[in-house]
PDB file of C-alpha atoms and ligand atoms in Angstrom:
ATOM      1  CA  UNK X 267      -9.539  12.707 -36.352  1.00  0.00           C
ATOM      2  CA  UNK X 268      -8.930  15.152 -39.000  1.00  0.00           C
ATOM      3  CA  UNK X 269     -10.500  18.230 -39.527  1.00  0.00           C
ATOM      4  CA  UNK X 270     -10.523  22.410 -39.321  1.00  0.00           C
ATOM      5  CA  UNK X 271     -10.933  24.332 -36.287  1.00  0.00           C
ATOM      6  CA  UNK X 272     -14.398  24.176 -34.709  1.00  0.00           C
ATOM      7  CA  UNK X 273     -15.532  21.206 -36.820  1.00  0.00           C
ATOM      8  CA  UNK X 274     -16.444  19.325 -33.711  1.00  0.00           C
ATOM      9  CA  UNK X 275     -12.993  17.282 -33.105  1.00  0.00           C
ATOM     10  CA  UNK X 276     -13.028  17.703 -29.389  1.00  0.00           C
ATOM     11  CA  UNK X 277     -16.935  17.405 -28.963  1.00  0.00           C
ATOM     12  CA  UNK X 278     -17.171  13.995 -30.806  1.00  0.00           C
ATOM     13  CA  UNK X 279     -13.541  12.632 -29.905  1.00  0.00           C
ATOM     14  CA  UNK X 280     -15.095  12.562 -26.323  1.00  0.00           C
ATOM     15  CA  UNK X 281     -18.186  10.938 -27.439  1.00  0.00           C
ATOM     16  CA  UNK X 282     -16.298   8.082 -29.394  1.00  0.00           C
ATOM     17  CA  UNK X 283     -13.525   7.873 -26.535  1.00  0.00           C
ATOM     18  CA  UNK X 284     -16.794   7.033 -24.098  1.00  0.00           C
ATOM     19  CA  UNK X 285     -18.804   4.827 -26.408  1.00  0.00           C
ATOM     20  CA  UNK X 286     -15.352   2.903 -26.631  1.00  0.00           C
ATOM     21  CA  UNK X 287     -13.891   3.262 -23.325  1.00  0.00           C
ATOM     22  CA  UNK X 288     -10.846   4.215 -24.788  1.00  0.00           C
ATOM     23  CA  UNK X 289      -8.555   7.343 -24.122  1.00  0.00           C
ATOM     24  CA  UNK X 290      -9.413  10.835 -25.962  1.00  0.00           C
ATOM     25  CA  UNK X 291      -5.663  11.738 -26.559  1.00  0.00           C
ATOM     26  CA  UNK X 292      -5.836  15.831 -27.780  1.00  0.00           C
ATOM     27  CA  UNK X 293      -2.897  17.666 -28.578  1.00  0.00           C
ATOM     28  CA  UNK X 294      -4.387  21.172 -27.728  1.00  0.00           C
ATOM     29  CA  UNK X 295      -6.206  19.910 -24.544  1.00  0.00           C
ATOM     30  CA  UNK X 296      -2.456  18.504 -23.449  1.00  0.00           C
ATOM     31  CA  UNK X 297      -0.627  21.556 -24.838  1.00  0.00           C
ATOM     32  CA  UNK X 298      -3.746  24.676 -22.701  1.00  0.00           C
ATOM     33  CA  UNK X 299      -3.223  22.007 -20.003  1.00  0.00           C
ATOM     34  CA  UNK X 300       0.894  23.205 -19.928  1.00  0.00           C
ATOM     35  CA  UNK X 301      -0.343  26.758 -20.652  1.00  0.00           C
ATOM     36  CA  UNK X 302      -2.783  27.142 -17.784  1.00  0.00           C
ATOM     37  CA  UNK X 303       0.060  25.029 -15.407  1.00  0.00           C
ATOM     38  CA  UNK X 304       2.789  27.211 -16.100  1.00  0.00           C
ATOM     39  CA  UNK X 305       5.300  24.456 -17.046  1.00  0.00           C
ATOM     40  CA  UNK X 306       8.286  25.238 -19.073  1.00  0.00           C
ATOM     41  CA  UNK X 307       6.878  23.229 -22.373  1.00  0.00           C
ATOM     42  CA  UNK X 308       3.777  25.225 -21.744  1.00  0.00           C
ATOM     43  CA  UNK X 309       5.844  28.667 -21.424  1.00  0.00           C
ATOM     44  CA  UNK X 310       7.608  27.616 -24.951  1.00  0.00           C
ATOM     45  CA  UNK X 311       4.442  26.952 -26.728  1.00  0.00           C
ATOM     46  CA  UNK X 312       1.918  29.913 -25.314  1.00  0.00           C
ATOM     47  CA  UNK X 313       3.505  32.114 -27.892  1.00  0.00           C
ATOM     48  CA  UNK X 314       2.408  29.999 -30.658  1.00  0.00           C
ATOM     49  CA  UNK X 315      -1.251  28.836 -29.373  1.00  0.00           C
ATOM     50  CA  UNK X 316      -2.078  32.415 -29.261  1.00  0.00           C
ATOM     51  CA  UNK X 317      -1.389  32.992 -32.752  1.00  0.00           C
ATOM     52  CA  UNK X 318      -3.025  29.812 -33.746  1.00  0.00           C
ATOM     53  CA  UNK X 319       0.652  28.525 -35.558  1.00  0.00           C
ATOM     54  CA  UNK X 320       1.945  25.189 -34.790  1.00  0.00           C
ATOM     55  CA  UNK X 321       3.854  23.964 -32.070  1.00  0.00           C
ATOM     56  CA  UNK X 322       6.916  22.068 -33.388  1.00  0.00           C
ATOM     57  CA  UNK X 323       6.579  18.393 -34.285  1.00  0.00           C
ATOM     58  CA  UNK X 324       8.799  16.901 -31.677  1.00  0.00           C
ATOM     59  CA  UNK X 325       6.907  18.344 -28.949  1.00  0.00           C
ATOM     60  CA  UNK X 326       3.302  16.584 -30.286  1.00  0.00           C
ATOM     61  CA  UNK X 327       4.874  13.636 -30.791  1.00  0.00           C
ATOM     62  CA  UNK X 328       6.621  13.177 -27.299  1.00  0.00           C
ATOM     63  CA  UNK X 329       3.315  14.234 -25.857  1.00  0.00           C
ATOM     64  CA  UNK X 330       1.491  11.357 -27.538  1.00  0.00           C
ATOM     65  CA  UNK X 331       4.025   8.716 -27.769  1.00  0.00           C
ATOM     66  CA  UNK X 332       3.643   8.073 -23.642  1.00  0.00           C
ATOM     67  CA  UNK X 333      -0.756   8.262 -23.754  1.00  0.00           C
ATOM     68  CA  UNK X 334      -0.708   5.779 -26.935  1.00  0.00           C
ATOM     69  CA  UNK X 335       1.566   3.113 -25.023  1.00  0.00           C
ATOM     70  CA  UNK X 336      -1.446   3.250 -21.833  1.00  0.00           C
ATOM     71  CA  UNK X 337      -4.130   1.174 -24.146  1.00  0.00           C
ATOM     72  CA  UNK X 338      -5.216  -1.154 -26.824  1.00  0.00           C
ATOM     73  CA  UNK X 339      -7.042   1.745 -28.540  1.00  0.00           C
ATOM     74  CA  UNK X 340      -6.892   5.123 -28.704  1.00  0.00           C
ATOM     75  CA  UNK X 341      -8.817   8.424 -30.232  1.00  0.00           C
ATOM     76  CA  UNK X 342      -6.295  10.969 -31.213  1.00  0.00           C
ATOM     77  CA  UNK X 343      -7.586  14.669 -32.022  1.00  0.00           C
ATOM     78  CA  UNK X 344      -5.344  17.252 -33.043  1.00  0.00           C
ATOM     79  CA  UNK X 345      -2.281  15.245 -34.758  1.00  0.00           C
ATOM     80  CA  UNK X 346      -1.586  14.521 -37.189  1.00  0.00           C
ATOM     81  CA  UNK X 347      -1.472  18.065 -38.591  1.00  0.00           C
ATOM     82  CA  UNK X 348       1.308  17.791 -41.321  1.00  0.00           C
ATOM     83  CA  UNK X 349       2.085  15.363 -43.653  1.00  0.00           C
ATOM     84  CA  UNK X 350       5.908  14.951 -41.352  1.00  0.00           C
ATOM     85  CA  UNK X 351       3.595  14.044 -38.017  1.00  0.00           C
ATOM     86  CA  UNK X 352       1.517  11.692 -40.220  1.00  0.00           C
ATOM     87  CA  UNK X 353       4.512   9.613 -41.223  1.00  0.00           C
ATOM     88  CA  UNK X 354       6.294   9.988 -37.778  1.00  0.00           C
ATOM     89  CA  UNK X 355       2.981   8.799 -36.136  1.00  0.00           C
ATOM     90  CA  UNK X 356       2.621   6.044 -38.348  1.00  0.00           C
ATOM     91  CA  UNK X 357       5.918   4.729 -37.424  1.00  0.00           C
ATOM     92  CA  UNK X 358       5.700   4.506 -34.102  1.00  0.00           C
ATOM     93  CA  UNK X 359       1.985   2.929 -34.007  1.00  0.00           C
ATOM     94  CA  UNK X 360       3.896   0.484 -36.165  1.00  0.00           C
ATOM     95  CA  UNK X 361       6.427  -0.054 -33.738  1.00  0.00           C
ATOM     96  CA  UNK X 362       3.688  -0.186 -31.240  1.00  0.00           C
ATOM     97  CA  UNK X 363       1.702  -2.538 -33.302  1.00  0.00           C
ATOM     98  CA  UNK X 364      -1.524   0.134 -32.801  1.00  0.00           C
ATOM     99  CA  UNK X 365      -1.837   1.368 -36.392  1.00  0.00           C
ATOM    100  CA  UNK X 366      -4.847   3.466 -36.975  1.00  0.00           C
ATOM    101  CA  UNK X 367      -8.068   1.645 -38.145  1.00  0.00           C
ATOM    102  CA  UNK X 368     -10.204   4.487 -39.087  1.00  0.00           C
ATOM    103  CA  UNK X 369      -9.099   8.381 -39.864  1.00  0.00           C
ATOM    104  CA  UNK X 370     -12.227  10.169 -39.531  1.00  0.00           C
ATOM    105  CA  UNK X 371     -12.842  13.490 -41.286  1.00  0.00           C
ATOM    106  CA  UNK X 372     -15.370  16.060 -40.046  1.00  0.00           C
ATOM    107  CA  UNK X 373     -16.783  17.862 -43.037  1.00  0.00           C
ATOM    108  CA  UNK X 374     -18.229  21.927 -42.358  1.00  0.00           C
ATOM    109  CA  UNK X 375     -18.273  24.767 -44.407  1.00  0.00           C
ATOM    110  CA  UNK X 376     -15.975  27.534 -43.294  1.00  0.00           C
ATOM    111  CA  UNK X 377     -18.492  29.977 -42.648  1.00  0.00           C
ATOM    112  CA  UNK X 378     -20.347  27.624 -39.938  1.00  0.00           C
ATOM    113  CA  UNK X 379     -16.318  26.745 -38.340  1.00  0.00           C
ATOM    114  CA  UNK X 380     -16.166  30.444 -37.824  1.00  0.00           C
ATOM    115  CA  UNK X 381     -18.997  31.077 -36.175  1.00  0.00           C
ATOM    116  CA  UNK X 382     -18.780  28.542 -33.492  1.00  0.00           C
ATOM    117  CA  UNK X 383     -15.308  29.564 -32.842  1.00  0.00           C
ATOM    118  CA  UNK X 384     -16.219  33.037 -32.319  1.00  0.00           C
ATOM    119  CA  UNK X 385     -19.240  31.931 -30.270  1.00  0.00           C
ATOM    120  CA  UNK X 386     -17.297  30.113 -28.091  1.00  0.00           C
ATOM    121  CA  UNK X 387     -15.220  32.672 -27.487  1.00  0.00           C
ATOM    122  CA  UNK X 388     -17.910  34.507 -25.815  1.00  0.00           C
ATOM    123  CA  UNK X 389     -18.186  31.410 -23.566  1.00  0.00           C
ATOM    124  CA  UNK X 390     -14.801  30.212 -22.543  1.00  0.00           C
ATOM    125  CA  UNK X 391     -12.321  33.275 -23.854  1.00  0.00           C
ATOM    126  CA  UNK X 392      -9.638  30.503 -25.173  1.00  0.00           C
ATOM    127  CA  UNK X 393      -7.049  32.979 -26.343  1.00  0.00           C
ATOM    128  CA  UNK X 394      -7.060  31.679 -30.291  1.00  0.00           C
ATOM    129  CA  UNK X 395     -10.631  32.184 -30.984  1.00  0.00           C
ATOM    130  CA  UNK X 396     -10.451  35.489 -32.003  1.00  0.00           C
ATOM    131  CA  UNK X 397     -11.707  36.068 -35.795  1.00  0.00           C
ATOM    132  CA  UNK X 398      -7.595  37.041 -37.128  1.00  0.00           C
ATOM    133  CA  UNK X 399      -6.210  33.869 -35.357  1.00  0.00           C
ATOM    134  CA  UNK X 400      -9.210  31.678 -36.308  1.00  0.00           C
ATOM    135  CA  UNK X 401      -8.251  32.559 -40.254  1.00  0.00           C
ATOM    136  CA  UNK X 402      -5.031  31.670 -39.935  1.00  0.00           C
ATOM    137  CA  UNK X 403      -5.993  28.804 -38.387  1.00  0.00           C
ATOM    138  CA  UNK X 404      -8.642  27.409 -41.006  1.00  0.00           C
ATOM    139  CA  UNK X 405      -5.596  28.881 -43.416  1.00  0.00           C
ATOM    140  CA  UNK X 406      -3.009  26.675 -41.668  1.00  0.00           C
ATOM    141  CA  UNK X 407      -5.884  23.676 -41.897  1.00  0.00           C
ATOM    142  CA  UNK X 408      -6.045  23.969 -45.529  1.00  0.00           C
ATOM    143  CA  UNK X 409      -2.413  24.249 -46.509  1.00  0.00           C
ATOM    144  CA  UNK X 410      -0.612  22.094 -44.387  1.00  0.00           C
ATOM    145  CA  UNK X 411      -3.532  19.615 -42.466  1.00  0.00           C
ATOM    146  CA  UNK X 412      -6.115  18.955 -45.151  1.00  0.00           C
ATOM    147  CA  UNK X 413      -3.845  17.475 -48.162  1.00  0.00           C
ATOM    148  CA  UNK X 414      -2.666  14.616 -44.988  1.00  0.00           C
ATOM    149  CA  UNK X 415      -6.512  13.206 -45.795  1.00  0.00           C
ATOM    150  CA  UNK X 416      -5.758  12.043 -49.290  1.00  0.00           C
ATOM    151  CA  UNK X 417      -3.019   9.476 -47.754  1.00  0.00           C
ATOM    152  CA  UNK X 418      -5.192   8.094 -45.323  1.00  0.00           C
ATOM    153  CA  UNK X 419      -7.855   7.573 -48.700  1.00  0.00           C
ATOM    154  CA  UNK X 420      -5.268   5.885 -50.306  1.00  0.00           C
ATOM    155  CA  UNK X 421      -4.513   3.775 -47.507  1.00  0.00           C
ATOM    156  CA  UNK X 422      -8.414   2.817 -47.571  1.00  0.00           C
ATOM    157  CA  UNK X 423      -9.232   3.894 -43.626  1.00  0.00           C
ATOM    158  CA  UNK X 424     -10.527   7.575 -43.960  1.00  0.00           C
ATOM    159  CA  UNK X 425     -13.902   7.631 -43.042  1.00  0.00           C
ATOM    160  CA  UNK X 426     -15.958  11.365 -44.359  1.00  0.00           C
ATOM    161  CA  UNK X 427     -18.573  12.827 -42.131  1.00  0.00           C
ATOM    162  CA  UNK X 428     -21.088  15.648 -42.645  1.00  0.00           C
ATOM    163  CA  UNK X 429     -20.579  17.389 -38.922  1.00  0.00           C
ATOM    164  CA  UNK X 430     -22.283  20.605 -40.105  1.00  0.00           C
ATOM    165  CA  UNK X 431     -25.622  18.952 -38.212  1.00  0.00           C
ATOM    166  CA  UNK X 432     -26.196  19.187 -34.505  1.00  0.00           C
ATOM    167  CA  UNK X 433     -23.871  17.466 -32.311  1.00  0.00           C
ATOM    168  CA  UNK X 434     -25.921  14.701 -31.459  1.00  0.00           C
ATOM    169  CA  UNK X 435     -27.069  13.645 -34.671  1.00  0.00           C
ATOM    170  CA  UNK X 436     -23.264  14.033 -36.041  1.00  0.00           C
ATOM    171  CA  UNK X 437     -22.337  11.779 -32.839  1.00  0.00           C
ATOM    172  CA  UNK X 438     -24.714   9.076 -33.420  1.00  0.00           C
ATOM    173  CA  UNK X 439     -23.706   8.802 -37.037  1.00  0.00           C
ATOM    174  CA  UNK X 440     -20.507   8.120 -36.145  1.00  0.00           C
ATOM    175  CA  UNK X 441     -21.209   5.771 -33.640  1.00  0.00           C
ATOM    176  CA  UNK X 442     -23.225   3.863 -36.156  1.00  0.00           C
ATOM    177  CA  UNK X 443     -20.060   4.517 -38.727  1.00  0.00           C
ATOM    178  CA  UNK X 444     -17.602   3.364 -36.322  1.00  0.00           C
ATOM    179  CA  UNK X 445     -19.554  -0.378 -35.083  1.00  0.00           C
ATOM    180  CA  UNK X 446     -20.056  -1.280 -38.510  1.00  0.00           C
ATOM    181  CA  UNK X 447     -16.727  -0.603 -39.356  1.00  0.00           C
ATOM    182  CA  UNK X 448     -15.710  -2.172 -35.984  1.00  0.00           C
ATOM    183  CA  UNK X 449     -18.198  -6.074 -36.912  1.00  0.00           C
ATOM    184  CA  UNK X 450     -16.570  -5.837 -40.138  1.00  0.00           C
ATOM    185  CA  UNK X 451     -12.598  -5.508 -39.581  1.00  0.00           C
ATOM    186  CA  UNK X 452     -13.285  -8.076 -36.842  1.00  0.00           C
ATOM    187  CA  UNK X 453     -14.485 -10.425 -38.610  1.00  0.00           C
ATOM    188  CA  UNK X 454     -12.073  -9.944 -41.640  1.00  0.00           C
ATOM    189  CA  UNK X 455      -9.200  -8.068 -40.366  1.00  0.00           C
ATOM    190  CA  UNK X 456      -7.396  -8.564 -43.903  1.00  0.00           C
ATOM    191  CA  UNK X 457     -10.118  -7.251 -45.411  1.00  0.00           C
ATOM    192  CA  UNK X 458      -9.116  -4.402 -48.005  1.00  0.00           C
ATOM    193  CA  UNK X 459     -11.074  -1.156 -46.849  1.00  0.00           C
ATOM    194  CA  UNK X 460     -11.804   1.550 -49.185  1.00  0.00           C
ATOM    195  CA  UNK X 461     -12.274   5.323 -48.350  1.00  0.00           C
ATOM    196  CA  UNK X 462     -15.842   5.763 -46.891  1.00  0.00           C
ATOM    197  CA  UNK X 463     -17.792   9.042 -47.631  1.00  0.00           C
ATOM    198  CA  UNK X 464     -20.680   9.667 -45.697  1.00  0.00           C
ATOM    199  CA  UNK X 465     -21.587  13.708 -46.128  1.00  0.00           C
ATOM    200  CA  UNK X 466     -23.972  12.627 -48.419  1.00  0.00           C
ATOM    201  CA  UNK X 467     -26.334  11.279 -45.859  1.00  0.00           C
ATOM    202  CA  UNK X 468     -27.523  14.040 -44.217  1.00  0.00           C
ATOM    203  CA  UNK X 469     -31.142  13.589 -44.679  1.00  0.00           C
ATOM    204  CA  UNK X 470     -30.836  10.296 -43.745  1.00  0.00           C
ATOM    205  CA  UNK X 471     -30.157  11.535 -39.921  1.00  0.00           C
ATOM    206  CA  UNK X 472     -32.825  13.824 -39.751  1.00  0.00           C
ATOM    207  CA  UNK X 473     -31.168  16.933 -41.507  1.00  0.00           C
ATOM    208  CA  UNK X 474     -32.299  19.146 -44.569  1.00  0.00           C
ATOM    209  CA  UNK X 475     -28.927  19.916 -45.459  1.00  0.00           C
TER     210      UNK X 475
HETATM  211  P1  AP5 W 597      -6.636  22.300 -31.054  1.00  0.00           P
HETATM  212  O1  AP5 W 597      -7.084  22.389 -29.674  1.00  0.00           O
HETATM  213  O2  AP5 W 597      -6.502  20.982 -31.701  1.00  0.00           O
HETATM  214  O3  AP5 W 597      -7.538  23.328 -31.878  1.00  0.00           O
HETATM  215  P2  AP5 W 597      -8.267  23.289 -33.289  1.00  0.00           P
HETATM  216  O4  AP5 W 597      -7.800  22.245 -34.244  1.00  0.00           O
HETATM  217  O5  AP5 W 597      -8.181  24.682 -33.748  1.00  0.00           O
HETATM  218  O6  AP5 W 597      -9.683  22.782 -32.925  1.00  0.00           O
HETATM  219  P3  AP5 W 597     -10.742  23.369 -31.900  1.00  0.00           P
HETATM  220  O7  AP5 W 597     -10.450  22.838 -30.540  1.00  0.00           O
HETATM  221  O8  AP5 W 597     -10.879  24.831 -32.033  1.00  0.00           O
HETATM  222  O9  AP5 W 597     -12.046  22.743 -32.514  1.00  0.00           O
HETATM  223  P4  AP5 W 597     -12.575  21.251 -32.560  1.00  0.00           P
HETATM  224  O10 AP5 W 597     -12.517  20.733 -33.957  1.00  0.00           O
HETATM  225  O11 AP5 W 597     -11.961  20.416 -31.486  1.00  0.00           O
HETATM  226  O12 AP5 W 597     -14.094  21.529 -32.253  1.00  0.00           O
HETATM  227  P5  AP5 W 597     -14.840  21.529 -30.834  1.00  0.00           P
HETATM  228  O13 AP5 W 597     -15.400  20.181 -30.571  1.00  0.00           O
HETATM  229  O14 AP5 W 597     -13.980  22.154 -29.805  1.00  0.00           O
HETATM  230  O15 AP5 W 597      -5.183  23.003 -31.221  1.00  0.00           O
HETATM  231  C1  AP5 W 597      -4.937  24.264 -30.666  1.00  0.00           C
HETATM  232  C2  AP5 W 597      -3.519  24.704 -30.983  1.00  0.00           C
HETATM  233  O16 AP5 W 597      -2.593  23.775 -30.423  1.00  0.00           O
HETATM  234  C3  AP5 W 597      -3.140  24.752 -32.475  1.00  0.00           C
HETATM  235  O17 AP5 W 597      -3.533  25.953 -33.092  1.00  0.00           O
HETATM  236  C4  AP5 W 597      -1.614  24.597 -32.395  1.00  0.00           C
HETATM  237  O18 AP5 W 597      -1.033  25.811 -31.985  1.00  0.00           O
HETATM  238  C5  AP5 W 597      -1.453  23.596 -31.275  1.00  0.00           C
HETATM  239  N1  AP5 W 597      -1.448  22.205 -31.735  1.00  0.00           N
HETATM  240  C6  AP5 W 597      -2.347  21.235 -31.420  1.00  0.00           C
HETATM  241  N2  AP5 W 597      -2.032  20.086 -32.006  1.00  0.00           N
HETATM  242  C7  AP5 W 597      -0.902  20.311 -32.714  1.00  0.00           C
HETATM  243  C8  AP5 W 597      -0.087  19.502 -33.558  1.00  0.00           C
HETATM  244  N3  AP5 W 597      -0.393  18.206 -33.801  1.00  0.00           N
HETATM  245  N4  AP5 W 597       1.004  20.059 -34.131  1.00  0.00           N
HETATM  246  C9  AP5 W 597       1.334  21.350 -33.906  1.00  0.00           C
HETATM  247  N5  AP5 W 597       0.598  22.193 -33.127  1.00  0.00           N
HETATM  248  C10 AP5 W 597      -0.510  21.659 -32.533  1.00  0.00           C
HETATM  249  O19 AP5 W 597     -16.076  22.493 -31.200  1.00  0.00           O
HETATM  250  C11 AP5 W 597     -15.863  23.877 -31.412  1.00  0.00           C
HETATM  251  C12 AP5 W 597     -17.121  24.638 -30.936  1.00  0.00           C
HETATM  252  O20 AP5 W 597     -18.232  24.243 -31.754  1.00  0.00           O
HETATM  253  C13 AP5 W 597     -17.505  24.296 -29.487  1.00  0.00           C
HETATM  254  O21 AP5 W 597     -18.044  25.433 -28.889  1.00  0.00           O
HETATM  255  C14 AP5 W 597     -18.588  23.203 -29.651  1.00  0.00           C
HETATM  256  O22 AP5 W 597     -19.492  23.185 -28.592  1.00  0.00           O
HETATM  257  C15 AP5 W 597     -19.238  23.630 -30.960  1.00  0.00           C
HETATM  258  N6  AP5 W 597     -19.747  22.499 -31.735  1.00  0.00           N
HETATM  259  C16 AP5 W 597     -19.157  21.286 -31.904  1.00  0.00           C
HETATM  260  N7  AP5 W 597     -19.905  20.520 -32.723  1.00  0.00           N
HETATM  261  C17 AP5 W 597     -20.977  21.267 -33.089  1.00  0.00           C
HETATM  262  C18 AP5 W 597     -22.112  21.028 -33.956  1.00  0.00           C
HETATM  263  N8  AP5 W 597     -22.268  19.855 -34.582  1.00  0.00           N
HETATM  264  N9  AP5 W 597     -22.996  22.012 -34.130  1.00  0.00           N
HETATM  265  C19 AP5 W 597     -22.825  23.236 -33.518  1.00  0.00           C
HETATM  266  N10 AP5 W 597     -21.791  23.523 -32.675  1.00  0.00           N
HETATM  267  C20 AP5 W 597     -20.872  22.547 -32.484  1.00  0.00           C
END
């Protein structure tokens, strides 16, 4: 999954990780979990997660390497976040023979990712949802996270989404999304695949928008 802060990653990874009974592998869940256990890794990163910069590459990619050997299929949320992750990622799901079938993009408006961050703030106090860190981190998004989405289109698996709808409607579109997808590249698993874009279909799910 690829997409800015707030624009649902964690809400809807879970939801596909279910409806799958796959793992929901997320970098930031793995890298609070360190914070709030006081490890060493998650003394070396706090620093960074406060200010909503990037914890270096190695340490992402250890972290997944180990959860992507546990299962056939995976949901990963939060990595790739630069172009240097992408490739590294790709190489080792090639070496694992686990390549990724489907990079899904969640598509909101920045004004709408703002507002849910600072709303949830109020609810859980998670130490980078303040308004300054949540800029730079729709900043970092957009300079070094969104451009990774035009190499997944070429390689014909991103899949767009309009997420600026309610949660539920957003997850059952994906669901639907993700089964066709899923009939299709079983049935023709050399089929070429071309990049799907699906924010377009809004009022098709119920929404004016
Ligand atoms: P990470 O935890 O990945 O944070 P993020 O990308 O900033 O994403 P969020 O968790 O804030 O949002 P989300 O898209 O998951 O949305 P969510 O479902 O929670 O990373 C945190 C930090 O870890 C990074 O800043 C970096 O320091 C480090 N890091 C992680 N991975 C890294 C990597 N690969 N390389 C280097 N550093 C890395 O939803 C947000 C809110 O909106 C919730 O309150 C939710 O209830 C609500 N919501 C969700 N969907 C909807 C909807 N449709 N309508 C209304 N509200 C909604």
């Amino acid at each position: 999954m690829i997409a800015a802060p707030g624009a649902g990653k964690g809400t809807q990874g879970a939801v596909i990780a279910a409806h799958f009974g796959i793992p929901h592998i997320a970098t930031g869940d793995l890298l609070r979990d360190h914070v709030a256990r006081d490890t060493p890794l998650g003394q070396s990163v706090q620093g960074l997660l406060d200010r909503g910069e990037l914890v270096p590459d190695e340490v992402v990619l250890d972290m997944v390497r180990g959860a992507m050997t546990t299962s056939d299929g995976y949901v990963l949320d939060g990595i790739p976040r630069t172009m240097d992750q992408a490739r590294a990622l790709y190489a080792l799901a090639v070496e694992l023979d686990r390549t990724a079938d489907v990079a899904l993009h969640l598509h909101v408006d920045d004004d709408e990712l703002v507002r849910r961050l600072l709303a949830r703030a109020e609810v859980t106090g998670r130490s980078d949802d303040t308004e300054d860190v949540i800029r730079r981190r729709l900043r970092l998004y957009y300079e070094v996270t969104h451009p990774i989405l035009a190499w997944y289109g070429e390689r014909g698996i991103l899949v767009s989404v309009d997420a600026r709808r309610p949660a539920e409607l957003v997850g059952r579109h994906i669901l639907t999304a993700l089964e066709v997808l899923d009939q299709v590249m079983s049935g023709n698993p050399d089929l070429p695949r071309r990049p799907v874009d699906l924010t377009g279909l809004g009022a098709a799910f119920g929404s004016s928008g």
